[in-house]
Coordinates of C-alpha atoms in Angstrom, one line a residue:
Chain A
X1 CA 0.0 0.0 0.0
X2 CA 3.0 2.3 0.7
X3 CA 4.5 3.8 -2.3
X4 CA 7.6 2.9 -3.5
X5 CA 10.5 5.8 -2.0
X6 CA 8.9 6.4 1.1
X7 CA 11.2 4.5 3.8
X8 CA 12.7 7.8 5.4
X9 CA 9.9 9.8 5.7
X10 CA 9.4 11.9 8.4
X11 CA 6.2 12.0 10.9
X12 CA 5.1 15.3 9.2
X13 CA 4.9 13.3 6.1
X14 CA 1.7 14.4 4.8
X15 CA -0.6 10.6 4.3
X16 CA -1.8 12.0 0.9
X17 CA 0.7 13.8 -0.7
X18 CA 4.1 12.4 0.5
X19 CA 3.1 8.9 1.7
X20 CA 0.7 8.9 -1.4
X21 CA -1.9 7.1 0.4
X22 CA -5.5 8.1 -1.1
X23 CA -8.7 8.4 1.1
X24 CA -10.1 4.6 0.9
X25 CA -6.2 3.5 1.2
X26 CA -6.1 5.6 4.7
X27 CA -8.9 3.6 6.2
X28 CA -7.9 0.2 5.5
X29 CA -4.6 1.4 6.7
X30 CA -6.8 2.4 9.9
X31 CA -8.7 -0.4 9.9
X32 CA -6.0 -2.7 10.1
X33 CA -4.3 -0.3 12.8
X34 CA -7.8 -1.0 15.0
X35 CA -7.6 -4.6 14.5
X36 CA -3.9 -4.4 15.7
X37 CA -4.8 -2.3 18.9
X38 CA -8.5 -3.4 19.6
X39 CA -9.7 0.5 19.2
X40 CA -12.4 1.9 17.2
X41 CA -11.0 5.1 15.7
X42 CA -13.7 7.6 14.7
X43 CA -13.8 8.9 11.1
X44 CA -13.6 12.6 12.8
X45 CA -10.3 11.8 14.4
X46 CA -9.1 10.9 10.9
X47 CA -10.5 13.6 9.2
X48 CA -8.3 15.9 11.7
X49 CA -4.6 13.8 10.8
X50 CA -3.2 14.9 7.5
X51 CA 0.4 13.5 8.7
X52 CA 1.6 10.3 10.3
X53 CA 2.2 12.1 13.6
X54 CA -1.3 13.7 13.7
X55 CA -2.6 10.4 13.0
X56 CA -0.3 8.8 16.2
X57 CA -1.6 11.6 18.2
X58 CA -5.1 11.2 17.5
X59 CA -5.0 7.6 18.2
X60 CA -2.9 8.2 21.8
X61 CA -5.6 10.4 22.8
X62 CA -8.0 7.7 22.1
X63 CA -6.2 4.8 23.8
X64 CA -5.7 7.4 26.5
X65 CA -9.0 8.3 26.8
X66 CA -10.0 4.6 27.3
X67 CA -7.8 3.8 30.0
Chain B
X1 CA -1.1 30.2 -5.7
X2 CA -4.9 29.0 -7.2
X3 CA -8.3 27.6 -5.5
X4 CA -7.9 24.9 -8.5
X5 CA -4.5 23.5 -6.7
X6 CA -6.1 21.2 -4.9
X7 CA -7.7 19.4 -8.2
X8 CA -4.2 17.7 -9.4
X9 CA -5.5 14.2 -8.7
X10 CA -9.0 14.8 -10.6
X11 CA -6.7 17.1 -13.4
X12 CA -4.5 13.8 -13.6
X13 CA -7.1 11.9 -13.7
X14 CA -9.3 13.7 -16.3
X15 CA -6.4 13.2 -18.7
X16 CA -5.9 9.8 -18.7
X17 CA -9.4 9.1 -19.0
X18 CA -9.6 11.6 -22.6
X19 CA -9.5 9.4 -25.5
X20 CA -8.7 11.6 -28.4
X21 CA -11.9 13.4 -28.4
X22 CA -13.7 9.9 -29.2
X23 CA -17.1 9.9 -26.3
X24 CA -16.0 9.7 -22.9
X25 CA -16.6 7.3 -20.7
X26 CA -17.6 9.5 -18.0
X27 CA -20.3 11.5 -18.1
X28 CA -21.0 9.9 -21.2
X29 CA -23.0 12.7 -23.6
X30 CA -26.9 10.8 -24.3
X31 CA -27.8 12.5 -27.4
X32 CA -31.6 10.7 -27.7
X33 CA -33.1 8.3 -24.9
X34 CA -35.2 5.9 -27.3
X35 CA -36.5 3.7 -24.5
X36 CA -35.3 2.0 -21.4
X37 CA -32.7 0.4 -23.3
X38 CA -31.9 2.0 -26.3
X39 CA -29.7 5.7 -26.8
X40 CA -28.2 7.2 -29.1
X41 CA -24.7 8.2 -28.4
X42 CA -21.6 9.9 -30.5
X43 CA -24.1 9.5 -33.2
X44 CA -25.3 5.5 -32.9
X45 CA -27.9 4.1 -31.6
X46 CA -26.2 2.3 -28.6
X47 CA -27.9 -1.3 -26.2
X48 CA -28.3 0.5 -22.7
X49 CA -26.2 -2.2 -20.3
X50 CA -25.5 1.3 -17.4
X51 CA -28.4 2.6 -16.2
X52 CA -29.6 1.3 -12.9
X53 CA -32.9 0.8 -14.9
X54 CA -33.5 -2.8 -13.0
X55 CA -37.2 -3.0 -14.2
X56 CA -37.2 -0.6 -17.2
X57 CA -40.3 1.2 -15.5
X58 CA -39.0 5.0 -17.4
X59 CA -40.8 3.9 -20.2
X60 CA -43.7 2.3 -19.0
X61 CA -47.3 3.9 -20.8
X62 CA -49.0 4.2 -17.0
X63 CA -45.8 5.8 -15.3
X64 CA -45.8 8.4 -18.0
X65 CA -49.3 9.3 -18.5
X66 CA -49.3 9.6 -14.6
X67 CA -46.5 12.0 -14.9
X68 CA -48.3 13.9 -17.9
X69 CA -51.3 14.1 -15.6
X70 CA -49.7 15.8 -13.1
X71 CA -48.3 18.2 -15.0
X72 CA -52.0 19.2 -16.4
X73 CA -53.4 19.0 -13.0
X74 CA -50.4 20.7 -10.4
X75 CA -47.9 22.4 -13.1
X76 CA -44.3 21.6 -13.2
X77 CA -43.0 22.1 -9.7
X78 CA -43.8 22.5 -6.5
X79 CA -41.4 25.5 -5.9
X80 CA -41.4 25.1 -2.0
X81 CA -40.1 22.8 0.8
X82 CA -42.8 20.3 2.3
X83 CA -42.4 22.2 5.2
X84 CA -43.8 24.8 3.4
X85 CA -46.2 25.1 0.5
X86 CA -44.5 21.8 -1.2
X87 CA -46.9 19.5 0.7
X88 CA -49.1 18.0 -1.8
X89 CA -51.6 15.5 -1.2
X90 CA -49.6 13.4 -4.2
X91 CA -46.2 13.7 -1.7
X92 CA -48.7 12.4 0.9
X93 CA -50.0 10.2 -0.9
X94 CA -47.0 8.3 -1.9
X95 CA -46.1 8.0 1.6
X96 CA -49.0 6.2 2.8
X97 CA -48.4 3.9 0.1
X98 CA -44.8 2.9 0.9
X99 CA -45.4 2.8 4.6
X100 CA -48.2 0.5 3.2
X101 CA -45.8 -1.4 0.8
X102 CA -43.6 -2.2 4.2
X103 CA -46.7 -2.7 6.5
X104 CA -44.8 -0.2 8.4
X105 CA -46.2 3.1 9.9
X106 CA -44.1 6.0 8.8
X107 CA -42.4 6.4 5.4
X108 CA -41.0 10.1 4.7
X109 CA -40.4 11.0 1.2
X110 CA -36.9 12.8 -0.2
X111 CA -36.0 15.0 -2.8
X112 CA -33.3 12.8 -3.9
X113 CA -32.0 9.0 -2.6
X114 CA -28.7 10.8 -1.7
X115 CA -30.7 13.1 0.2
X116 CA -32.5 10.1 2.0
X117 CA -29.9 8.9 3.3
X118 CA -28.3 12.4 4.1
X119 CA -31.7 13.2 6.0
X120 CA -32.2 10.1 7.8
X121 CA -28.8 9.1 8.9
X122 CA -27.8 12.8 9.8
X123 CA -31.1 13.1 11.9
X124 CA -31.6 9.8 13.4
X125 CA -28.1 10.2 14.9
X126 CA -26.9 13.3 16.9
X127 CA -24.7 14.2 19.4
X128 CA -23.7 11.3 21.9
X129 CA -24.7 8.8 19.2
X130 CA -22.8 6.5 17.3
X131 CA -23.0 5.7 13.7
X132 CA -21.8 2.0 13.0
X133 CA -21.3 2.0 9.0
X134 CA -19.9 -0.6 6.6
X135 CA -16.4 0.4 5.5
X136 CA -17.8 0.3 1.3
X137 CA -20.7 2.4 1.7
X138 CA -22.1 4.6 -0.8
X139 CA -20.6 8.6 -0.7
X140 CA -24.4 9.9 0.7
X141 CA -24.1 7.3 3.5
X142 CA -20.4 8.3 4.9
X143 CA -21.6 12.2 4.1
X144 CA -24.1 11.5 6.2
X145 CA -21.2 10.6 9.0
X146 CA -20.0 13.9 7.9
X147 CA -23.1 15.8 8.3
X148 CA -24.2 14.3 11.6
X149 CA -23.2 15.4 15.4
X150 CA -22.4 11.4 16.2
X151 CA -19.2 9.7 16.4
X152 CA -18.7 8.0 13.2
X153 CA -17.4 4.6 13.0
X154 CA -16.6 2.2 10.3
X155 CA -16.5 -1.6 10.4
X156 CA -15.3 -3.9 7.7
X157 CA -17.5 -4.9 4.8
X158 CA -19.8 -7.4 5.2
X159 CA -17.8 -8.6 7.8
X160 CA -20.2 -9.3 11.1
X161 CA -17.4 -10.4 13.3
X162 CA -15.4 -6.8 13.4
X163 CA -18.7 -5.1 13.3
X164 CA -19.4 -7.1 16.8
X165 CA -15.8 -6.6 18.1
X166 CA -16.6 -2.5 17.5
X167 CA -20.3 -2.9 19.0
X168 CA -18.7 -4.8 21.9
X169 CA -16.1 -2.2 22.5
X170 CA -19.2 0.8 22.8
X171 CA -20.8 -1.2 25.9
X172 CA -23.8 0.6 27.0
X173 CA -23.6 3.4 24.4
X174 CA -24.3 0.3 21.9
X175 CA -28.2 1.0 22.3
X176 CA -27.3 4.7 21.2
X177 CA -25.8 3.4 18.0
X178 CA -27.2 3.1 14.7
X179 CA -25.5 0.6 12.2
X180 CA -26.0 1.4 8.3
X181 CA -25.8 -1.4 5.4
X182 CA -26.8 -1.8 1.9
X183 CA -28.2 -4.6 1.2
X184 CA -26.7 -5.0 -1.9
X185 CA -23.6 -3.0 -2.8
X186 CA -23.8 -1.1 -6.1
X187 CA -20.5 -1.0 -7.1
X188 CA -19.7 -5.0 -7.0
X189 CA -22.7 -6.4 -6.7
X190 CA -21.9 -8.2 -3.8
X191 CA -24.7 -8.1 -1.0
X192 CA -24.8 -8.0 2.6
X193 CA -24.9 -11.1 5.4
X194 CA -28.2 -8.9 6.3
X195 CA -29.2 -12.5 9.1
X196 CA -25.5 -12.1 10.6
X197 CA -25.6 -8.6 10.9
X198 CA -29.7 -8.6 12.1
X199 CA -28.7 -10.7 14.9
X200 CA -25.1 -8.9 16.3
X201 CA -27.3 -5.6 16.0
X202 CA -30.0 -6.5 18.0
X203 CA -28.0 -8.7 20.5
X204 CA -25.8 -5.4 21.4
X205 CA -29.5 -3.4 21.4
X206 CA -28.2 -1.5 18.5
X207 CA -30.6 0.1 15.3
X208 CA -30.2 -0.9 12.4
X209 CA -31.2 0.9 9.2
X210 CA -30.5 -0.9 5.6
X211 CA -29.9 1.3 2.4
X212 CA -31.9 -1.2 -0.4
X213 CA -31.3 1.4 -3.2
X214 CA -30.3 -1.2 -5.5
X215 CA -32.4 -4.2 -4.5
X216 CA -35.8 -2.1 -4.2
X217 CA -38.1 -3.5 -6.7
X218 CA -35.6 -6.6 -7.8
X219 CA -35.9 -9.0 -4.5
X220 CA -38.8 -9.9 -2.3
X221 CA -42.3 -11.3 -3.4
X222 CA -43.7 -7.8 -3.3
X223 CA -40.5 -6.0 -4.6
X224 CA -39.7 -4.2 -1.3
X225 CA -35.9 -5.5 -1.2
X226 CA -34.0 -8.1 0.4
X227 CA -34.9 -7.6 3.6
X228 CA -38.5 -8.8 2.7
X229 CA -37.0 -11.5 0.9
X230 CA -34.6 -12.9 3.7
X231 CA -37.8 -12.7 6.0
X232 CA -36.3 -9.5 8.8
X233 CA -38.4 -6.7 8.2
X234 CA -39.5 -7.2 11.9
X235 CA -36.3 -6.7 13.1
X236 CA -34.6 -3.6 10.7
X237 CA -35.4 -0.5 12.1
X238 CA -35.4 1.5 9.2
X239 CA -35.0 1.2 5.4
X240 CA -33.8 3.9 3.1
X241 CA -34.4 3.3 -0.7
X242 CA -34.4 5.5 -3.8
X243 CA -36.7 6.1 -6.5
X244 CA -34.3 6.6 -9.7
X245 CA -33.4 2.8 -10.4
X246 CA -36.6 0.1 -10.0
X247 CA -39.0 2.8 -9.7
X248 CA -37.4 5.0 -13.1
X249 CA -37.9 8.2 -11.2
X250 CA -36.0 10.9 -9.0
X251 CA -35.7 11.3 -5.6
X252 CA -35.7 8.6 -2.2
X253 CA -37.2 7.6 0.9
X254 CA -36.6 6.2 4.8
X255 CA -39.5 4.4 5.8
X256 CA -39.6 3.0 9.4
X257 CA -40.9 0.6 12.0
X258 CA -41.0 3.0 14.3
X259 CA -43.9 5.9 14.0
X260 CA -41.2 8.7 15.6
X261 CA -39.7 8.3 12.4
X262 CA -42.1 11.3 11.9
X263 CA -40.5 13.5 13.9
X264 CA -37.3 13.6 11.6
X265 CA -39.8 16.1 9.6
X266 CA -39.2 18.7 12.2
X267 CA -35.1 18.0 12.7
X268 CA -33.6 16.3 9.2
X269 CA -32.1 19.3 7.2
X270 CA -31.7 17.7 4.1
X271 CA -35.6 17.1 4.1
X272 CA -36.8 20.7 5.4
X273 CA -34.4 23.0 3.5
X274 CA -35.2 22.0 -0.2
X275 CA -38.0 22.1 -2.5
X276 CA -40.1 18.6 -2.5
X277 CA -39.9 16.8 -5.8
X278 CA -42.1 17.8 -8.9
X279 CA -45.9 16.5 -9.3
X280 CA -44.6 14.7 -12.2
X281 CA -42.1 12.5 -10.2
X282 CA -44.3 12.1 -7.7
X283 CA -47.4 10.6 -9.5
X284 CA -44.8 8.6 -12.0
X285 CA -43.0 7.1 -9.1
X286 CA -46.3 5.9 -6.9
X287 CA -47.6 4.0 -10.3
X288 CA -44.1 2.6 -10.7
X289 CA -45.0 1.5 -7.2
X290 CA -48.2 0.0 -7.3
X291 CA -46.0 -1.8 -10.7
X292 CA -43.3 -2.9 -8.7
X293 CA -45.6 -4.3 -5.7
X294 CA -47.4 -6.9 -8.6
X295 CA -44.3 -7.0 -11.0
X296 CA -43.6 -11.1 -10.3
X297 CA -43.1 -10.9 -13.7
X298 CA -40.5 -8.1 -14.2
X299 CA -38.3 -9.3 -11.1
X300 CA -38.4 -12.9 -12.5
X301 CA -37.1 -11.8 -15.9
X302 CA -34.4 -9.9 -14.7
X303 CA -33.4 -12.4 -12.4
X304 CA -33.4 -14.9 -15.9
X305 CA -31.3 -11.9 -17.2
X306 CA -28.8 -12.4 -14.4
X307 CA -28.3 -16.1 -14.1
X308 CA -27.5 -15.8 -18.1
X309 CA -25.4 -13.3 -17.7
X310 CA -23.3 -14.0 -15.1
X311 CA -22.9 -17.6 -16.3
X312 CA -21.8 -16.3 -19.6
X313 CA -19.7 -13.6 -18.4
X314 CA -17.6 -16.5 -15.9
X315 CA -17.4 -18.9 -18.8
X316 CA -15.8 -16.0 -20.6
X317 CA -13.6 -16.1 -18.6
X318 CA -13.9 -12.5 -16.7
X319 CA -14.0 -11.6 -12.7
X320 CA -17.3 -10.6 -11.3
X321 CA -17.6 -8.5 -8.6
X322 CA -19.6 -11.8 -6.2
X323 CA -20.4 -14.9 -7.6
X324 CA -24.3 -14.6 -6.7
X325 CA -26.3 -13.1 -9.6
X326 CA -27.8 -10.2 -9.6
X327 CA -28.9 -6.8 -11.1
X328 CA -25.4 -5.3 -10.9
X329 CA -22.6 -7.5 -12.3
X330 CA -19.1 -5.8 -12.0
X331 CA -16.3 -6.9 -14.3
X332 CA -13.2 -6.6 -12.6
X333 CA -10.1 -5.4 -12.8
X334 CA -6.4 -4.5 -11.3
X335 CA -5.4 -2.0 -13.4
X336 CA -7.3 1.0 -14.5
X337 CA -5.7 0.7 -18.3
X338 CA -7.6 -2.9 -18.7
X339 CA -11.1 -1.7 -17.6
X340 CA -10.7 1.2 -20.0
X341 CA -10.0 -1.1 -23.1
X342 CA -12.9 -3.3 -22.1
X343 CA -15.3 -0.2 -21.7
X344 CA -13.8 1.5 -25.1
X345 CA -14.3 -2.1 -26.8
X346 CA -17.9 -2.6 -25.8
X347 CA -18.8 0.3 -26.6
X348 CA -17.7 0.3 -30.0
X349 CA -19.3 -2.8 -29.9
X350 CA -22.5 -1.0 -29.8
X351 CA -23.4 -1.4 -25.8
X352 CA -23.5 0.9 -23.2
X353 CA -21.7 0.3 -19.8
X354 CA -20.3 2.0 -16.5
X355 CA -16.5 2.8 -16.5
X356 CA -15.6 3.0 -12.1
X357 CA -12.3 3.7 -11.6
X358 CA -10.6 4.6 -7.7
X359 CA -10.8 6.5 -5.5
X360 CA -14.7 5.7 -6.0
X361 CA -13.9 2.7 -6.4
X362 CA -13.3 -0.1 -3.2
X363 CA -10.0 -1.9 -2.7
X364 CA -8.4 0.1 -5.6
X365 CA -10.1 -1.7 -8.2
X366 CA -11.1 -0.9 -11.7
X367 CA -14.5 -2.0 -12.8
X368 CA -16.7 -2.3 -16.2
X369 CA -20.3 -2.1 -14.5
X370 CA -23.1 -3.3 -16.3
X371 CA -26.7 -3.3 -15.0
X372 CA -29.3 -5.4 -16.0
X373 CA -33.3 -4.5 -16.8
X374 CA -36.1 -6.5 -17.1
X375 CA -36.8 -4.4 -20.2
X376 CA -34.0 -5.7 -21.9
X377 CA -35.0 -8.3 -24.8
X378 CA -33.2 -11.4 -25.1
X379 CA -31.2 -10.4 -28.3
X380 CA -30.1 -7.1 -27.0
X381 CA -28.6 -9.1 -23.9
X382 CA -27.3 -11.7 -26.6
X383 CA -25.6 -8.8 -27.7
X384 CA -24.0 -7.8 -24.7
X385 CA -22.5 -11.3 -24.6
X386 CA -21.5 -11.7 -28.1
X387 CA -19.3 -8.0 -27.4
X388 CA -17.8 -9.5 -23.9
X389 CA -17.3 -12.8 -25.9
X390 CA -15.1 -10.9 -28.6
X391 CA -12.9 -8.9 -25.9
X392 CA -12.0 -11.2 -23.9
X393 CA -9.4 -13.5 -25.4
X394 CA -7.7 -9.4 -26.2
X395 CA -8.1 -9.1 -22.9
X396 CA -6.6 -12.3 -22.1
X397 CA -3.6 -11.7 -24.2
X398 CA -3.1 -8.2 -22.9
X399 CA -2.5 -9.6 -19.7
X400 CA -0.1 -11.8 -20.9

């Protein structure tokens, strides 16, 4: 799913236009993410995370918030 | 620095979709609409195989003169919302009779099936609620997500298990939750384990509201869906459905088991601010319904169209989109390049079909979607075949 090139990245690689992830290829990423962790991650939180780091940060709050 | 920045993936993709001014396979230009079937396009007169047309009612003499009627009788439009001078007793009318097709107590007209889903989804779940929605949905059911004060959350397609695992994890705010399905999915065809997800819904006290846009009018002994067919319509909550494929019109509708449904006439926006659909649409649609609700006849001859075609279409050799026949067979492919042959090639063949490409596409997949209607004959359907028949050893040898 990850394009080729992107080993190096940065977490303010943006998921779209660095990563070159498009919207449906950012959910199953997400949805295999749940799966890993057991967490439902609303669509808002994802709608808010444009980079890799947003998108950790967003899904520590929520495995924060659940604890 | 431009507002148009933003458009280099649709600018890329605009490109590689032009074909050397030949007729595009989006937004494909219908120059005449001969019948339910039958265009003319780029100049020839083209077999209709993508139009949603499941039953072929747009041409049917009572739908017409019913819409002709209206015209005499209420003029063109209704120029207001139904919450305000767009209330007709036709509009009324037509909700009595698809509560009454359900055996249900409320059924609320929509402008549009995008908007019925919009309105009902948006409304039914607010603040503090939850909104439980297949991964593949259509784009009106995740705008809904959008448009709603809930917490949206998606679960894998037709995949019970996660969709219990993500129930399971809500605990008591399960019973605030409303989980949406289609019943059958109208980009591959592939329908929904509606039993399996009926019972993990109700076991974690959820709702449950199923989207039967593309199964309205084909499934059930009536012609009201899957649901009816499969034997839970006393256990779905609500059902959304559209008017603009069995029934040949425009516009959609939630109906529901529960009469508060009603109340979503004070609080869905999508239903208050907009004019209600035209007197014409509305008197077309309610004699394609009282058509649909005895059409036995239509439903079994496109299912005859289906078996036929999708047996063809695997001895061919092509990938279908789910191995169980039915109005929507997807042909489908890996790469974009391959779908775009096969759509170019039937239609210079002489037939009509959907090019899908991503992002509206799931999994990435490219797909050559053809519908089926009841209205098609058996030669123009032989036809169809004979053009998949002659593309796909090209096909075959293109993919080395």
């Amino acid at each position: 799913m990850i394009q080729p090139n992107t080993v190096g990245l940065d977490g303010d690689a943006d998921l779209a236009r660095e990563v070159g992830l498009d919207s449906v290829q950012v959910m199953d990423m997400i949805m295999e993410i749940e799966d890993s962790l057991d967490i439902s991650v609303p669509v808002e939180v994802l709608a808010q995370a444009r980079t890799v780091n947003e998108l950790r940060d967003g899904i520590k709050r929520l495995i924060g918030s659940s604890s | 620095m431009s507002l148009f920045d933003k458009f280099a993936t649709q600018r890329a993709l605009q490109s590689a979709l032009a074909d050397g001014g030949r007729v595009p396979a989006l937004a494909t230009p219908m120059d005449v609409i001969h019948s339910a079937t039958s265009a003319t396009i780029g100049g020839r007169r083209m077999v209709l195989a993508g139009t949603n047309n499941y039953l072929g009612l747009t041409f049917d003499d009572e739908c017409r003169a019913a819409a002709i009627a209206a015209i005499e009788s209420h003029g063109t439009g209704t120029t207001g919302s139904r919450m305000a001078s767009g209330n007709y007793a036709g509009h009324r009318a037509l909700e009595q009779a698809m509560a009454d097709a359900f055996g249900w107590p409320s059924a609320i007209v929509f402008s549009t099936g995008y908007q019925a889903n919009l309105g009902a989804i948006s409304a039914l779940a607010g603040a503090d609620d939850f909104l439980m929605v297949d991964g593949d949905s259509h784009a009106s059911i995740h705008d809904a997500c959008k448009l709603s004060a809930a917490t949206s959350i998606r679960f894998r397609h037709n995949d019970p298990e996660n969709l219990d695992r993500r129930l399971a994890r809500l605990g008591e705010d399960a019973k605030r939750t409303l989980v949406v399905v289609e019943s059958l999915y109208s980009t591959l065809g592939d329908r929904a384990p509606l039993r399996a997800i009926v019972e993990v819904t109700k076991r974690h006290g959820a709702w449950l509201l199923v989207d039967e846009a593309h199964s309205f009018g084909a499934f059930g002994a009536r012609g009201t869906g899957l649901c009816e067919e499969l034997g839970l319509l006393d256990q779905v909550d609500f059902i959304v459905g559209t008017f603009s494929k069995s029934l040949g019109g425009i516009g959609g509708f939630c109906v529901g088991r529960h009469a508060d449904l009603e109340l979503l006439r004070l609080a869905s926006r999508p239903y208050i601010f907009t004019a209600s659909p035209a007197p014409a649409v509305i008197a077309a649609t309610h004699q394609a319904l009282r058509r649909v609700l005895r059409g036995q006849d239509l439903r079994e001859r496109l299912m005859a169209h289906a078996r036929r075609f999708y047996a063809e279409a695997t001895r061919l050799g092509y990938r279908l989109g789910t191995a169980t026949p039915g109005p929507v067979a997807a042909l489908v492919f890996s790469e974009r390049e391959a779908a775009q042959a096969l759509w170019r090639g039937l239609f210079d063949a002489g037939v009509y079909t959907n090019l899908m490409v991503p992002p509206a596409t799931p999994s990435g997949l490219s797909l050559v979607r053809i519908s089926l209607s009841a209205a098609h004959s058996n030669d123009e359907l032989s036809r169809i075949i004979a053009a998949l028949a002659e593309w796909a050893p090209k096909l075959a040898a293109a993919a080395g």
